[in-house]
Amino acid sequence: MSRRNPNGYGCVTKLKGNRSRPWCVRVTIYDLNGDAKQTPIGYAETEEKANILLAEYNNNPWEIDREKVTLMSLYHRWWDIKAQKLAPGLRACLRSAFKHCSKLYGMKYRSIKAYHMQDCVDNCGLSYSMQNNIKNLWGHLDRFAFECDIVDKMYSQLVTTAPVPETTRTPFTDKQIDALWKIKDEPWVNIVLIYIYTGFRLQELLGMRPDQVNLDEWYFQAGSKTASGKNRIVPIHDRIKPLVKELVDKGEPYLICFNGTRFNQATYYRRWDEVMKKINAEGKTPHEARHTFETNLDNAKGNRKCIDMLMGHKSKDVGNRVYNHKTIEQLRETVMLLK
């Protein structure tokens, strides 16, 4: 009985007909939608040689023929080796960006120049955010190609995007926050206040589980998107402690649930908009609650390192980023600056 290869390892099959190298070596490659498919990587005269080829591929998946590799094949190899180490949100952005490079899929990677990359950015027809994702993707692929000795120059360093547009988002005013507290017992208002007093991103709070809330020492430990943002500690402000405890005590699978299940973004936005109408703040978004949290802490002259840690941002100052360390109590003192 033949031994079964591990999942994702690949397989060896014999092709029909009279062939000089009938044994085909296939490995699992994931397409843009994340679906797996078997793709040939080589052929051999005997089954034994084919199995050796497959083993070599799995032992050293970095080995790529620099003269033959196309953008598509490089992307798939990069996705298998490098992309899996990135945050899920970033992977999704880069996968979407790759769709806007389709005109170059079959082009030899060594032949792709800066103007090819720039054309994908300039003609994607989408916002600054997507343009930046495309530029970011070229940077990832270039660095991988450089590591594999496929290219000698990283043309992605010459690619540019339009300047970051001025934000139209504004923090909640003191008057609007006071209006929320006056109706805090009405449906969904408690969630808006928790956003304002924690600075969490929309999906970070919607995906939070009760076991990520420490009611003994009163802090959240959650977050996503970046290395600095993951599992960060955010102390719970005194004013929202009763709101948070009430949600935890419900014993539901997520801190915020809708009909016993996790909120999806579209459903939550409808509830959010209902609350905004009550305080005459139509058009404001959950991300503006995050703006409010940072702005009010900065206005209260909160410690910059603490604010960065609470927001899940990497400090721009090397001294702050590398040598400056803060305790939970210092983070708590910063949060309590919110009046």
Short mmCIF file of C-alpha atoms in Angstrom, two decimals:
data_model
loop_
_atom_site.label_atom_id
_atom_site.label_comp_id
_atom_site.label_asym_id
_atom_site.label_seq_id
_atom_site.Cartn_x
_atom_site.Cartn_y
_atom_site.Cartn_z
CA MET A 1 0.00 0.00 0.00
CA SER A 2 1.51 3.34 -1.09
CA ARG A 3 2.18 6.02 1.47
CA ARG A 4 -0.11 9.04 1.28
CA ASN A 5 1.62 12.43 1.05
CA PRO A 6 0.75 15.07 3.67
CA ASN A 7 -1.87 17.67 2.80
CA GLY A 8 -0.38 20.46 0.68
CA TYR A 9 2.74 18.43 -0.13
CA GLY A 10 1.87 17.70 -3.76
CA CYS A 11 1.63 14.50 -5.77
CA VAL A 12 3.15 12.50 -8.63
CA THR A 13 0.94 11.17 -11.44
CA LYS A 14 1.65 9.28 -14.68
CA LEU A 15 0.38 10.88 -17.90
CA LYS A 16 -1.20 8.90 -20.71
CA GLY A 17 0.47 8.36 -24.06
CA ASN A 18 4.01 7.71 -25.25
CA ARG A 19 6.13 10.35 -23.50
CA SER A 20 9.81 10.61 -22.70
CA ARG A 21 8.96 12.07 -19.27
CA PRO A 22 5.53 10.69 -18.38
CA TRP A 23 5.66 11.35 -14.65
CA CYS A 24 4.14 14.72 -13.74
CA VAL A 25 4.91 16.50 -10.45
CA ARG A 26 2.08 18.67 -9.17
CA VAL A 27 1.91 20.97 -6.14
CA THR A 28 -0.92 22.86 -4.51
CA ILE A 29 -1.23 26.51 -5.57
CA TYR A 30 -3.90 28.90 -4.30
CA ASP A 31 -5.70 31.22 -6.73
CA LEU A 32 -6.84 34.78 -6.04
CA ASN A 33 -9.96 33.54 -4.30
CA GLY A 34 -7.97 31.30 -1.98
CA ASP A 35 -9.08 28.12 -3.77
CA ALA A 36 -6.51 25.33 -4.06
CA LYS A 37 -5.58 23.73 -7.36
CA GLN A 38 -2.90 21.30 -8.51
CA THR A 39 -0.28 22.90 -10.77
CA PRO A 40 2.54 21.07 -12.61
CA ILE A 41 6.07 22.13 -11.62
CA GLY A 42 8.03 19.54 -13.62
CA TYR A 43 8.22 16.16 -15.36
CA ALA A 44 10.48 13.11 -14.95
CA GLU A 45 11.40 9.87 -16.75
CA THR A 46 10.62 7.65 -13.76
CA GLU A 47 8.37 7.76 -10.73
CA GLU A 48 11.41 7.72 -8.47
CA LYS A 49 12.90 10.82 -10.11
CA ALA A 50 9.52 12.56 -9.93
CA ASN A 51 9.29 11.91 -6.20
CA ILE A 52 12.81 13.28 -5.77
CA LEU A 53 11.78 16.42 -7.69
CA LEU A 54 8.73 16.82 -5.46
CA ALA A 55 10.83 16.37 -2.32
CA GLU A 56 13.35 18.97 -3.54
CA TYR A 57 10.53 21.42 -4.17
CA ASN A 58 9.20 20.98 -0.65
CA ASN A 59 12.69 21.18 0.86
CA ASN A 60 13.53 24.36 -1.03
CA PRO A 61 10.49 26.12 -2.44
CA TRP A 62 12.63 29.24 -2.99
CA GLU A 63 14.38 27.71 -5.99
CA ILE A 64 13.00 29.50 -9.07
CA ASP A 65 14.28 29.74 -12.63
CA ARG A 66 15.02 33.46 -12.84
CA GLU A 67 14.79 33.54 -16.64
CA LYS A 68 11.38 31.87 -16.86
CA VAL A 69 9.42 32.99 -13.82
CA THR A 70 6.36 35.11 -14.63
CA LEU A 71 4.55 37.60 -12.44
CA MET A 72 1.81 35.04 -11.83
CA SER A 73 4.17 32.24 -10.79
CA LEU A 74 6.21 34.58 -8.58
CA TYR A 75 3.04 35.83 -6.89
CA HIS A 76 1.90 32.29 -6.10
CA ARG A 77 5.31 31.36 -4.70
CA TRP A 78 5.42 34.58 -2.65
CA TRP A 79 1.88 33.88 -1.40
CA ASP A 80 2.85 30.40 -0.18
CA ILE A 81 6.13 31.41 1.46
CA LYS A 82 5.82 35.02 2.59
CA ALA A 83 2.21 36.20 2.58
CA GLN A 84 1.08 33.71 5.22
CA LYS A 85 3.18 35.60 7.77
CA LEU A 86 1.22 38.82 7.18
CA ALA A 87 -1.92 39.88 9.00
CA PRO A 88 -5.14 38.54 7.42
CA GLY A 89 -6.41 42.03 6.65
CA LEU A 90 -3.21 42.98 4.84
CA ARG A 91 -3.24 39.71 2.88
CA ALA A 92 -6.77 40.47 1.69
CA CYS A 93 -5.73 43.96 0.55
CA LEU A 94 -2.71 42.64 -1.36
CA ARG A 95 -4.75 39.87 -2.98
CA SER A 96 -7.25 42.47 -4.22
CA ALA A 97 -4.38 44.63 -5.47
CA PHE A 98 -3.01 41.75 -7.55
CA LYS A 99 -6.22 41.71 -9.60
CA HIS A 100 -5.28 45.15 -10.91
CA CYS A 101 -2.00 43.80 -12.30
CA SER A 102 -3.71 41.26 -14.59
CA LYS A 103 -2.28 42.70 -17.83
CA LEU A 104 1.18 41.60 -16.60
CA TYR A 105 0.31 38.13 -15.26
CA GLY A 106 2.13 36.25 -18.05
CA MET A 107 5.08 38.65 -18.34
CA LYS A 108 8.55 37.49 -17.26
CA TYR A 109 9.19 39.17 -13.93
CA ARG A 110 12.70 40.21 -14.91
CA SER A 111 11.19 42.20 -17.79
CA ILE A 112 8.83 44.22 -15.62
CA LYS A 113 10.09 47.78 -15.16
CA ALA A 114 9.03 50.70 -12.99
CA TYR A 115 6.73 52.12 -15.68
CA HIS A 116 4.81 48.82 -15.87
CA MET A 117 4.25 48.90 -12.11
CA GLN A 118 3.35 52.60 -12.20
CA ASP A 119 0.80 51.96 -14.94
CA CYS A 120 -1.01 49.45 -12.70
CA VAL A 121 -1.19 52.07 -9.95
CA ASP A 122 -2.22 54.99 -12.16
CA ASN A 123 -4.87 53.15 -14.16
CA CYS A 124 -6.58 51.06 -11.48
CA GLY A 125 -9.37 53.65 -11.47
CA LEU A 126 -9.78 53.44 -7.71
CA SER A 127 -9.03 55.45 -4.60
CA TYR A 128 -5.74 56.33 -2.97
CA SER A 129 -6.17 53.33 -0.67
CA MET A 130 -6.15 50.80 -3.53
CA GLN A 131 -3.33 52.64 -5.31
CA ASN A 132 -1.27 52.35 -2.16
CA ASN A 133 -2.13 48.64 -1.85
CA ILE A 134 -0.86 48.04 -5.42
CA LYS A 135 2.34 49.94 -4.70
CA ASN A 136 2.73 47.96 -1.48
CA LEU A 137 2.24 44.65 -3.35
CA TRP A 138 4.97 45.50 -5.88
CA GLY A 139 7.28 46.21 -2.96
CA HIS A 140 6.59 42.78 -1.43
CA LEU A 141 7.07 40.98 -4.76
CA ASP A 142 10.24 42.91 -5.57
CA ARG A 143 11.84 42.09 -2.22
CA PHE A 144 10.96 38.43 -2.66
CA ALA A 145 12.30 38.40 -6.23
CA PHE A 146 15.50 40.08 -5.00
CA GLU A 147 15.93 37.43 -2.27
CA CYS A 148 15.53 34.72 -4.91
CA ASP A 149 18.12 36.38 -7.23
CA ILE A 150 15.46 36.89 -9.89
CA VAL A 151 16.04 40.64 -10.15
CA ASP A 152 19.05 42.85 -9.53
CA LYS A 153 17.09 46.08 -9.14
CA MET A 154 13.89 46.74 -7.21
CA TYR A 155 11.95 49.05 -9.49
CA SER A 156 9.08 49.23 -6.99
CA GLN A 157 11.15 51.81 -5.10
CA LEU A 158 10.46 54.23 -7.97
CA VAL A 159 6.67 53.76 -7.94
CA THR A 160 4.62 56.64 -6.53
CA THR A 161 1.02 57.24 -5.52
CA ALA A 162 -1.04 60.39 -5.25
CA PRO A 163 -0.67 62.34 -1.98
CA VAL A 164 -2.79 61.15 0.92
CA PRO A 165 -6.11 62.99 0.63
CA GLU A 166 -7.17 65.25 3.46
CA THR A 167 -9.52 63.40 5.77
CA THR A 168 -13.13 64.51 5.99
CA ARG A 169 -13.59 62.75 9.31
CA THR A 170 -14.02 64.85 12.43
CA PRO A 171 -14.14 63.86 16.11
CA PHE A 172 -17.40 63.79 18.04
CA THR A 173 -18.00 67.10 19.81
CA ASP A 174 -18.47 67.37 23.57
CA LYS A 175 -22.09 68.25 22.89
CA GLN A 176 -22.62 65.07 20.85
CA ILE A 177 -20.94 62.89 23.50
CA ASP A 178 -23.10 64.49 26.22
CA ALA A 179 -26.17 63.75 24.07
CA LEU A 180 -25.14 60.08 23.90
CA TRP A 181 -24.80 59.84 27.69
CA LYS A 182 -28.30 61.26 28.12
CA ILE A 183 -29.75 58.37 26.08
CA LYS A 184 -27.24 55.70 27.15
CA ASP A 185 -30.04 53.23 28.04
CA GLU A 186 -31.53 53.30 24.54
CA PRO A 187 -30.65 50.45 22.13
CA TRP A 188 -27.07 50.36 20.80
CA VAL A 189 -26.01 53.67 22.37
CA ASN A 190 -23.77 51.79 24.83
CA ILE A 191 -21.72 50.39 21.93
CA VAL A 192 -21.13 53.85 20.46
CA LEU A 193 -19.88 55.09 23.83
CA ILE A 194 -17.54 52.10 24.18
CA TYR A 195 -16.07 52.92 20.75
CA ILE A 196 -15.49 56.55 21.78
CA TYR A 197 -13.81 55.61 25.08
CA THR A 198 -11.58 52.81 23.71
CA GLY A 199 -10.53 53.84 20.19
CA PHE A 200 -11.04 50.32 18.83
CA ARG A 201 -11.49 49.80 15.12
CA LEU A 202 -14.93 48.69 13.97
CA GLN A 203 -14.04 45.03 13.40
CA GLU A 204 -11.87 44.84 16.51
CA LEU A 205 -14.83 45.52 18.79
CA LEU A 206 -17.36 43.56 16.74
CA GLY A 207 -15.05 40.52 16.88
CA MET A 208 -14.21 40.78 20.57
CA ARG A 209 -15.02 37.83 22.84
CA PRO A 210 -15.98 38.19 26.52
CA ASP A 211 -12.80 36.34 27.56
CA GLN A 212 -10.80 39.25 26.13
CA VAL A 213 -12.25 41.52 28.82
CA ASN A 214 -10.57 41.41 32.23
CA LEU A 215 -13.15 42.62 34.78
CA ASP A 216 -10.79 42.05 37.71
CA GLU A 217 -8.23 44.56 36.49
CA TRP A 218 -10.59 46.36 34.07
CA TYR A 219 -8.92 46.22 30.70
CA PHE A 220 -9.47 44.84 27.20
CA GLN A 221 -6.81 42.73 25.54
CA ALA A 222 -7.63 42.61 21.87
CA GLY A 223 -6.87 44.20 18.51
CA SER A 224 -5.82 43.31 15.00
CA LYS A 225 -4.40 44.59 11.71
CA THR A 226 -0.76 45.26 12.68
CA ALA A 227 1.90 43.80 14.95
CA SER A 228 1.53 46.85 17.22
CA GLY A 229 -2.26 46.51 17.24
CA LYS A 230 -2.62 42.81 17.98
CA ASN A 231 -3.60 41.85 21.53
CA ARG A 232 -2.94 45.35 22.81
CA ILE A 233 -4.12 46.33 26.29
CA VAL A 234 -6.71 49.09 26.55
CA PRO A 235 -7.79 49.95 30.13
CA ILE A 236 -11.53 50.47 30.61
CA HIS A 237 -12.51 54.03 31.50
CA ASP A 238 -14.57 54.37 34.69
CA ARG A 239 -17.56 55.83 32.85
CA ILE A 240 -18.02 52.80 30.59
CA LYS A 241 -17.33 50.08 33.19
CA PRO A 242 -21.06 49.44 33.83
CA LEU A 243 -21.72 49.26 30.08
CA VAL A 244 -18.92 46.75 29.53
CA LYS A 245 -19.84 44.60 32.55
CA GLU A 246 -23.46 44.40 31.37
CA LEU A 247 -22.31 43.04 27.99
CA VAL A 248 -19.92 40.50 29.55
CA ASP A 249 -22.60 39.28 31.97
CA LYS A 250 -24.88 38.37 29.07
CA GLY A 251 -22.61 35.37 28.45
CA GLU A 252 -22.90 35.51 24.67
CA PRO A 253 -20.15 34.23 22.32
CA TYR A 254 -19.14 37.78 21.40
CA LEU A 255 -19.11 40.91 23.53
CA ILE A 256 -21.51 42.50 21.04
CA CYS A 257 -24.05 40.14 19.52
CA PHE A 258 -27.04 40.46 17.23
CA ASN A 259 -29.64 37.73 17.68
CA GLY A 260 -27.03 35.59 19.41
CA THR A 261 -24.42 35.79 16.65
CA ARG A 262 -21.57 38.06 15.69
CA PHE A 263 -22.53 41.35 14.07
CA ASN A 264 -21.60 41.71 10.44
CA GLN A 265 -20.45 45.16 9.40
CA ALA A 266 -23.47 46.04 7.24
CA THR A 267 -25.96 45.12 9.98
CA TYR A 268 -24.05 47.08 12.60
CA TYR A 269 -23.90 50.20 10.42
CA ARG A 270 -27.70 50.24 10.34
CA ARG A 271 -27.82 50.23 14.14
CA TRP A 272 -25.10 52.85 14.29
CA ASP A 273 -27.02 55.14 11.93
CA GLU A 274 -30.13 54.80 14.11
CA VAL A 275 -28.16 56.18 17.07
CA MET A 276 -26.59 58.97 15.02
CA LYS A 277 -30.03 60.23 13.99
CA LYS A 278 -31.02 60.52 17.64
CA ILE A 279 -28.19 62.99 18.33
CA ASN A 280 -28.41 64.79 14.97
CA ALA A 281 -25.02 63.45 13.86
CA GLU A 282 -26.01 61.75 10.60
CA GLY A 283 -23.05 60.73 8.47
CA LYS A 284 -20.62 60.10 11.31
CA THR A 285 -18.85 56.72 11.19
CA PRO A 286 -17.41 54.33 13.79
CA HIS A 287 -13.94 55.33 12.65
CA GLU A 288 -14.69 58.87 13.81
CA ALA A 289 -15.10 57.44 17.29
CA ARG A 290 -11.49 56.27 16.95
CA HIS A 291 -10.50 59.78 15.81
CA THR A 292 -12.31 61.15 18.89
CA PHE A 293 -10.40 58.89 21.27
CA GLU A 294 -6.97 59.89 19.95
CA THR A 295 -7.81 63.57 19.51
CA ASN A 296 -9.19 63.98 23.03
CA LEU A 297 -6.20 62.19 24.58
CA ASP A 298 -3.83 64.40 22.60
CA ASN A 299 -5.78 67.53 23.61
CA ALA A 300 -5.48 66.39 27.24
CA LYS A 301 -1.69 66.21 26.73
CA GLY A 302 -1.56 62.44 27.13
CA ASN A 303 1.81 60.70 26.82
CA ARG A 304 2.48 60.10 23.11
CA LYS A 305 3.91 56.62 23.62
CA CYS A 306 0.86 55.60 25.67
CA ILE A 307 -1.52 56.98 23.03
CA ASP A 308 0.30 55.03 20.30
CA MET A 309 0.07 51.83 22.34
CA LEU A 310 -3.64 52.34 23.04
CA MET A 311 -4.33 52.99 19.35
CA GLY A 312 -2.22 50.07 18.18
CA HIS A 313 0.15 52.35 16.27
CA LYS A 314 3.89 51.98 15.91
CA SER A 315 5.63 55.04 17.35
CA LYS A 316 7.35 57.08 14.63
CA ASP A 317 10.10 58.16 17.04
CA VAL A 318 12.77 55.42 17.28
CA GLY A 319 13.46 56.30 20.91
CA ASN A 320 9.80 55.87 21.83
CA ARG A 321 9.43 52.74 19.74
CA VAL A 322 12.50 50.87 20.99
CA TYR A 323 13.48 52.20 24.39
CA ASN A 324 10.28 53.60 25.90
CA HIS A 325 8.19 51.04 27.84
CA LYS A 326 4.89 51.67 29.61
CA THR A 327 2.97 49.81 32.31
CA ILE A 328 -0.76 49.05 32.42
CA GLU A 329 -1.14 51.68 35.14
CA GLN A 330 0.44 54.32 32.93
CA LEU A 331 -1.94 53.34 30.14
CA ARG A 332 -4.83 53.55 32.61
CA GLU A 333 -3.76 57.04 33.71
CA THR A 334 -3.75 58.11 30.08
CA VAL A 335 -7.24 56.73 29.37
CA MET A 336 -8.57 58.46 32.49
CA LEU A 337 -7.57 61.83 30.99
CA LEU A 338 -10.83 61.56 29.03
CA LYS A 339 -13.37 63.61 30.94
#
